[in-house]
Short mmCIF file of C-alpha atoms in Angstrom, two decimals:
data_model
loop_
_atom_site.label_atom_id
_atom_site.label_comp_id
_atom_site.label_asym_id
_atom_site.label_seq_id
_atom_site.Cartn_x
_atom_site.Cartn_y
_atom_site.Cartn_z
CA MET A 1 42.01 -27.66 -37.16
CA ARG A 2 39.64 -24.86 -35.29
CA LYS A 3 40.87 -21.63 -35.16
CA VAL A 4 40.92 -20.10 -31.38
CA VAL A 5 39.59 -16.82 -30.98
CA LEU A 6 40.16 -14.40 -27.88
CA ILE A 7 37.65 -11.54 -27.40
CA THR A 8 38.65 -9.11 -24.80
CA GLY A 9 35.52 -6.85 -23.51
CA ALA A 10 32.80 -9.72 -24.13
CA SER A 11 30.63 -9.48 -21.51
CA SER A 12 28.21 -6.87 -23.19
CA GLY A 13 27.57 -5.24 -26.49
CA MET A 14 29.60 -5.70 -29.62
CA GLY A 15 32.07 -8.35 -28.16
CA LYS A 16 29.57 -10.84 -26.59
CA LEU A 17 27.43 -10.60 -30.04
CA THR A 18 30.91 -11.19 -32.19
CA ALA A 19 31.55 -14.15 -29.73
CA LYS A 20 28.44 -15.65 -30.82
CA ILE A 21 29.17 -15.31 -34.30
CA LEU A 22 32.28 -16.80 -34.29
CA HIS A 23 31.19 -19.63 -32.21
CA LYS A 24 28.24 -20.46 -34.49
CA ASN A 25 30.91 -20.53 -37.30
CA GLY A 26 32.99 -23.41 -35.80
CA TYR A 27 35.72 -21.36 -33.87
CA THR A 28 37.05 -21.91 -30.28
CA VAL A 29 35.81 -18.97 -28.79
CA TYR A 30 36.90 -17.64 -25.42
CA GLY A 31 35.62 -14.45 -24.10
CA ALA A 32 37.39 -12.38 -21.63
CA ALA A 33 36.38 -9.61 -19.26
CA ARG A 34 36.06 -8.66 -15.37
CA ARG A 35 32.81 -9.49 -14.96
CA LEU A 36 32.36 -13.58 -15.46
CA ASN A 37 28.85 -13.66 -14.48
CA GLU A 38 28.11 -11.46 -17.28
CA MET A 39 29.31 -14.02 -19.78
CA GLN A 40 27.64 -17.12 -18.38
CA ASP A 41 25.31 -16.94 -21.39
CA LEU A 42 28.50 -17.90 -23.61
CA GLN A 43 29.62 -20.72 -21.14
CA SER A 44 26.21 -21.96 -21.43
CA ASP A 45 26.29 -21.86 -25.38
CA GLY A 46 29.69 -23.85 -25.25
CA MET A 47 32.16 -21.08 -25.14
CA SER A 48 35.34 -20.75 -22.57
CA ILE A 49 35.14 -17.43 -20.55
CA ILE A 50 38.23 -16.09 -18.59
CA SER A 51 38.85 -13.42 -16.26
CA LEU A 52 40.42 -10.52 -17.54
CA ASP A 53 41.55 -7.09 -15.85
CA LEU A 54 43.22 -5.11 -18.65
CA THR A 55 44.71 -2.99 -15.76
CA ASN A 56 46.06 -5.35 -13.75
CA ASP A 57 49.59 -7.30 -15.51
CA ASP A 58 48.69 -10.34 -13.61
CA SER A 59 45.74 -10.82 -14.76
CA ILE A 60 46.83 -10.41 -18.52
CA VAL A 61 49.23 -12.62 -18.09
CA ALA A 62 46.78 -15.18 -16.40
CA CYS A 63 44.72 -14.77 -18.85
CA VAL A 64 46.79 -15.44 -22.24
CA ASN A 65 49.04 -18.66 -20.24
CA THR A 66 45.49 -20.36 -19.44
CA ILE A 67 44.64 -20.38 -23.25
CA LEU A 68 47.93 -21.24 -24.35
CA GLU A 69 48.30 -24.10 -21.85
CA LYS A 70 45.21 -25.39 -23.06
CA GLU A 71 45.03 -24.75 -27.09
CA GLY A 72 48.67 -24.93 -27.70
CA LYS A 73 47.82 -21.29 -29.76
CA ILE A 74 45.77 -18.13 -30.02
CA ASP A 75 45.26 -17.71 -33.80
CA ILE A 76 42.95 -14.42 -33.46
CA LEU A 77 42.82 -11.64 -31.20
CA ILE A 78 40.04 -9.32 -30.84
CA ASN A 79 40.70 -6.15 -28.70
CA ASN A 80 37.10 -4.74 -28.08
CA ALA A 81 37.47 -3.78 -24.35
CA GLY A 82 37.47 -0.28 -24.00
CA TYR A 83 35.55 2.94 -22.13
CA GLY A 84 35.10 6.43 -22.75
CA SER A 85 36.16 8.92 -19.88
CA TYR A 86 34.50 12.20 -20.89
CA GLY A 87 35.01 15.62 -18.98
CA ALA A 88 36.80 18.60 -19.43
CA ILE A 89 40.34 18.42 -19.53
CA GLU A 90 40.93 20.74 -16.80
CA ASP A 91 38.89 18.40 -14.64
CA VAL A 92 39.71 15.11 -15.26
CA PRO A 93 42.03 13.54 -12.79
CA ILE A 94 45.24 12.67 -14.39
CA GLU A 95 45.02 9.27 -12.46
CA GLU A 96 41.62 8.68 -14.49
CA ALA A 97 43.21 10.07 -17.68
CA LYS A 98 46.07 7.21 -16.88
CA ARG A 99 43.58 4.70 -16.41
CA GLN A 100 41.74 5.57 -19.82
CA PHE A 101 45.02 4.86 -21.26
CA GLU A 102 45.80 1.44 -19.19
CA VAL A 103 42.61 0.27 -20.63
CA ASN A 104 42.26 1.21 -24.40
CA ILE A 105 45.96 1.47 -25.04
CA PHE A 106 48.28 -0.03 -22.60
CA GLY A 107 46.44 -3.20 -21.37
CA LEU A 108 45.41 -3.83 -25.04
CA ALA A 109 49.39 -3.48 -26.34
CA ARG A 110 50.23 -5.72 -23.43
CA ILE A 111 47.95 -8.62 -24.07
CA THR A 112 48.99 -8.18 -27.74
CA GLN A 113 52.83 -8.56 -26.78
CA LEU A 114 52.36 -11.58 -25.02
CA ILE A 115 50.21 -13.38 -27.98
CA LEU A 116 52.55 -12.03 -30.88
CA PRO A 117 55.21 -15.13 -29.88
CA SER A 118 52.64 -17.77 -30.51
CA MET A 119 51.53 -16.27 -33.74
CA ARG A 120 54.91 -15.77 -35.00
CA LYS A 121 55.92 -19.31 -34.24
CA GLN A 122 53.00 -20.93 -36.60
CA LYS A 123 53.32 -18.25 -39.17
CA TYR A 124 50.03 -17.05 -38.86
CA GLY A 125 47.82 -14.29 -36.71
CA ARG A 126 44.85 -11.76 -36.99
CA ILE A 127 44.79 -9.00 -34.44
CA VAL A 128 41.55 -7.24 -34.66
CA ASN A 129 41.59 -4.09 -32.58
CA ILE A 130 38.44 -2.37 -32.11
CA ALA A 131 39.27 1.63 -32.71
CA SER A 132 36.41 4.49 -33.48
CA ILE A 133 35.67 7.11 -35.66
CA GLY A 134 36.86 8.96 -32.62
CA GLY A 135 40.26 8.07 -33.48
CA LYS A 136 39.79 10.29 -36.71
CA VAL A 137 37.70 13.01 -35.23
CA TYR A 138 37.19 15.05 -32.26
CA THR A 139 34.26 16.45 -29.56
CA PRO A 140 34.45 18.59 -26.61
CA PHE A 141 34.96 16.83 -23.45
CA GLY A 142 35.96 13.66 -24.91
CA ALA A 143 39.93 14.38 -24.96
CA TRP A 144 41.24 11.57 -23.06
CA TYR A 145 38.83 8.83 -24.94
CA HIS A 146 39.94 10.51 -28.40
CA ALA A 147 43.69 10.39 -27.38
CA THR A 148 43.56 6.88 -27.08
CA LYS A 149 41.61 6.11 -30.14
CA HIS A 150 43.91 8.17 -32.28
CA ALA A 151 46.86 6.59 -30.36
CA LEU A 152 45.25 3.29 -31.26
CA GLU A 153 45.39 4.22 -35.02
CA GLY A 154 48.93 4.81 -35.19
CA TRP A 155 50.07 2.18 -32.91
CA SER A 156 48.06 -0.64 -35.03
CA ASP A 157 49.46 0.80 -38.54
CA CYS A 158 52.86 0.36 -36.99
CA LEU A 159 52.22 -3.03 -35.42
CA ARG A 160 51.20 -4.01 -39.29
CA MET A 161 54.11 -3.31 -40.79
CA GLU A 162 56.09 -5.16 -38.03
CA VAL A 163 54.32 -8.26 -38.15
CA LYS A 164 53.71 -8.46 -41.74
CA GLU A 165 56.58 -10.87 -42.92
CA PHE A 166 54.97 -13.48 -40.10
CA GLY A 167 51.93 -13.90 -41.75
CA ILE A 168 49.74 -12.05 -39.28
CA ASP A 169 47.28 -9.27 -40.09
CA VAL A 170 46.36 -6.27 -38.20
CA VAL A 171 42.79 -4.76 -38.80
CA ILE A 172 41.40 -1.86 -37.57
CA ILE A 173 37.48 -1.64 -36.95
CA GLU A 174 36.45 2.27 -36.94
CA PRO A 175 32.77 2.08 -35.72
CA GLY A 176 30.37 5.26 -35.48
CA ALA A 177 27.66 5.59 -33.10
CA ILE A 178 26.29 2.50 -32.02
CA LYS A 179 23.48 1.54 -30.05
CA THR A 180 24.89 0.40 -26.83
CA PRO A 181 25.21 1.53 -23.09
CA TRP A 182 28.12 3.32 -24.03
CA GLY A 183 26.86 6.91 -25.09
CA ILE A 184 24.83 7.21 -21.58
CA ILE A 185 27.73 6.04 -19.34
CA ALA A 186 29.95 8.30 -20.89
CA ALA A 187 27.40 11.07 -20.54
CA GLU A 188 26.99 10.42 -17.07
CA ASN A 189 30.82 10.42 -16.69
CA LEU A 190 30.48 13.75 -18.19
CA ARG A 191 27.89 14.88 -15.94
CA LYS A 192 29.86 13.85 -12.93
CA THR A 193 33.47 15.43 -13.81
CA SER A 194 32.22 18.64 -15.20
CA GLY A 195 28.43 19.05 -14.62
CA ASN A 196 28.76 21.49 -11.78
CA GLY A 197 32.36 23.54 -12.45
CA ALA A 198 33.21 26.40 -14.59
CA TYR A 199 32.16 24.13 -18.08
CA ALA A 200 29.07 23.29 -16.47
CA LYS A 201 26.55 25.33 -18.92
CA PHE A 202 28.34 23.46 -22.02
CA ALA A 203 29.33 20.27 -20.34
CA ASN A 204 25.59 19.61 -19.84
CA LYS A 205 24.40 20.50 -22.89
CA VAL A 206 26.89 18.16 -24.51
CA ALA A 207 25.51 15.69 -22.05
CA ASP A 208 22.11 16.09 -23.02
CA GLY A 209 23.02 15.53 -26.41
CA MET A 210 24.93 12.53 -26.21
CA GLU A 211 21.91 11.23 -24.13
CA ASN A 212 19.33 11.97 -26.68
CA ILE A 213 21.16 10.47 -29.32
CA TYR A 214 22.14 7.18 -27.56
CA SER A 215 18.67 6.67 -26.45
CA GLY A 216 17.46 7.36 -30.15
CA ASP A 217 16.58 5.00 -33.15
CA LYS A 218 19.31 6.47 -35.26
CA LEU A 219 22.26 4.78 -34.02
CA THR A 220 23.58 1.52 -35.88
CA LYS A 221 22.95 -1.38 -34.01
CA ALA A 222 25.46 -3.70 -32.49
CA GLU A 223 24.69 -6.87 -34.04
CA ILE A 224 25.88 -4.95 -37.39
CA LEU A 225 29.10 -4.11 -36.28
CA SER A 226 29.21 -7.55 -34.70
CA GLU A 227 29.04 -9.03 -38.13
CA VAL A 228 31.72 -6.49 -39.38
CA ILE A 229 34.07 -7.46 -36.69
CA ALA A 230 33.43 -11.34 -37.37
CA LYS A 231 33.88 -10.78 -40.58
CA SER A 232 37.31 -8.94 -40.67
CA ALA A 233 38.55 -12.08 -38.25
CA MET A 234 36.93 -14.76 -40.87
CA VAL A 235 37.99 -13.80 -44.24
CA ASP A 236 41.03 -14.81 -45.72
CA LYS A 237 42.29 -11.59 -47.05
CA PRO A 238 40.76 -8.79 -44.50
CA LYS A 239 40.74 -4.70 -45.66
CA LYS A 240 43.09 -2.79 -43.13
CA ARG A 241 40.42 -0.84 -41.92
CA TYR A 242 36.70 -1.24 -41.52
CA LEU A 243 34.64 2.18 -41.39
CA LYS A 244 30.87 1.44 -40.21
CA GLY A 245 27.96 2.71 -38.15
CA TYR A 246 26.16 6.07 -37.72
CA MET A 247 27.90 9.26 -38.96
CA ALA A 248 31.15 7.64 -39.68
CA LYS A 249 31.55 8.15 -43.07
CA SER A 250 30.07 11.41 -42.80
CA ALA A 251 31.81 13.08 -39.95
CA LEU A 252 35.05 11.54 -41.82
CA PHE A 253 34.09 13.42 -45.05
CA ILE A 254 33.49 16.72 -43.53
CA ARG A 255 36.77 17.05 -41.64
CA LYS A 256 38.96 15.45 -44.53
CA TRP A 257 37.53 17.37 -47.34
CA LEU A 258 35.92 20.74 -45.34
CA GLY A 259 38.75 21.29 -43.18
CA ASP A 260 38.76 21.45 -39.15
CA ASN A 261 37.02 24.82 -39.05
CA ILE A 262 33.88 23.80 -40.76
CA PHE A 263 33.66 20.35 -39.04
CA GLU A 264 34.34 22.19 -35.58
CA LYS A 265 31.29 24.51 -36.30
CA ILE A 266 28.92 21.67 -37.28
CA ILE A 267 30.17 19.62 -34.00
CA MET A 268 29.18 22.69 -32.03
CA THR A 269 25.64 23.43 -33.80
CA GLN A 270 24.62 20.45 -32.10
CA TYR A 271 24.90 21.66 -28.83
CA LYS A 272 23.14 25.15 -29.28
#
């Protein structure tokens, strides 16, 4: 019997590419996102698309129930949806900070809660959470984004231990810098939030740096990360973590083995 996969954030980037890989490998794929028009190519290729707003509980419940009513199960959940809210902590409105957590943590947690009963019933499941190397390190003006990814790391580890007895695997993907629009959008948010106030000088330098990195050729292609995500969903015995992408391993090594002082000095030299 074909395994049923739900991928959030399937309207672009790694989510869309992962959907295509799994579909080619014989999985029944549901791509979920707010923008249905951005997933028409998935539908044309034979996949199902479904509306999902992770900040709206009714939308989350409707998404899960629609798939369960049609398929009777969801074997694999890939929590890919998310965004980066950048700006000085002093400048970011708390409402925006709450929305960052709503999308990156609470919406993710809610959809997971709703799917777990069906996974427990069948004694099988795979939950793949797209975290970030940003859940292990940190950068200026990314406090709320990093906070969500650090939280996702701990949340996923706790969940893994809780559901192990039911045959459910929990996998964390930790991408480094990936060639997607994410960095450019985050830089734009940073300029909008802190580009004209007390932190303007530093904030604009950081935004310049982000734009240079994400418009260059050094970043890891989204296709490579999509292959890693798909692999983590398909293999019989997945790793607990998959670390992949530009600067991911080196950033983690520097912080772990050289300490916070050296790590912060290296980060700050990037913006001089």
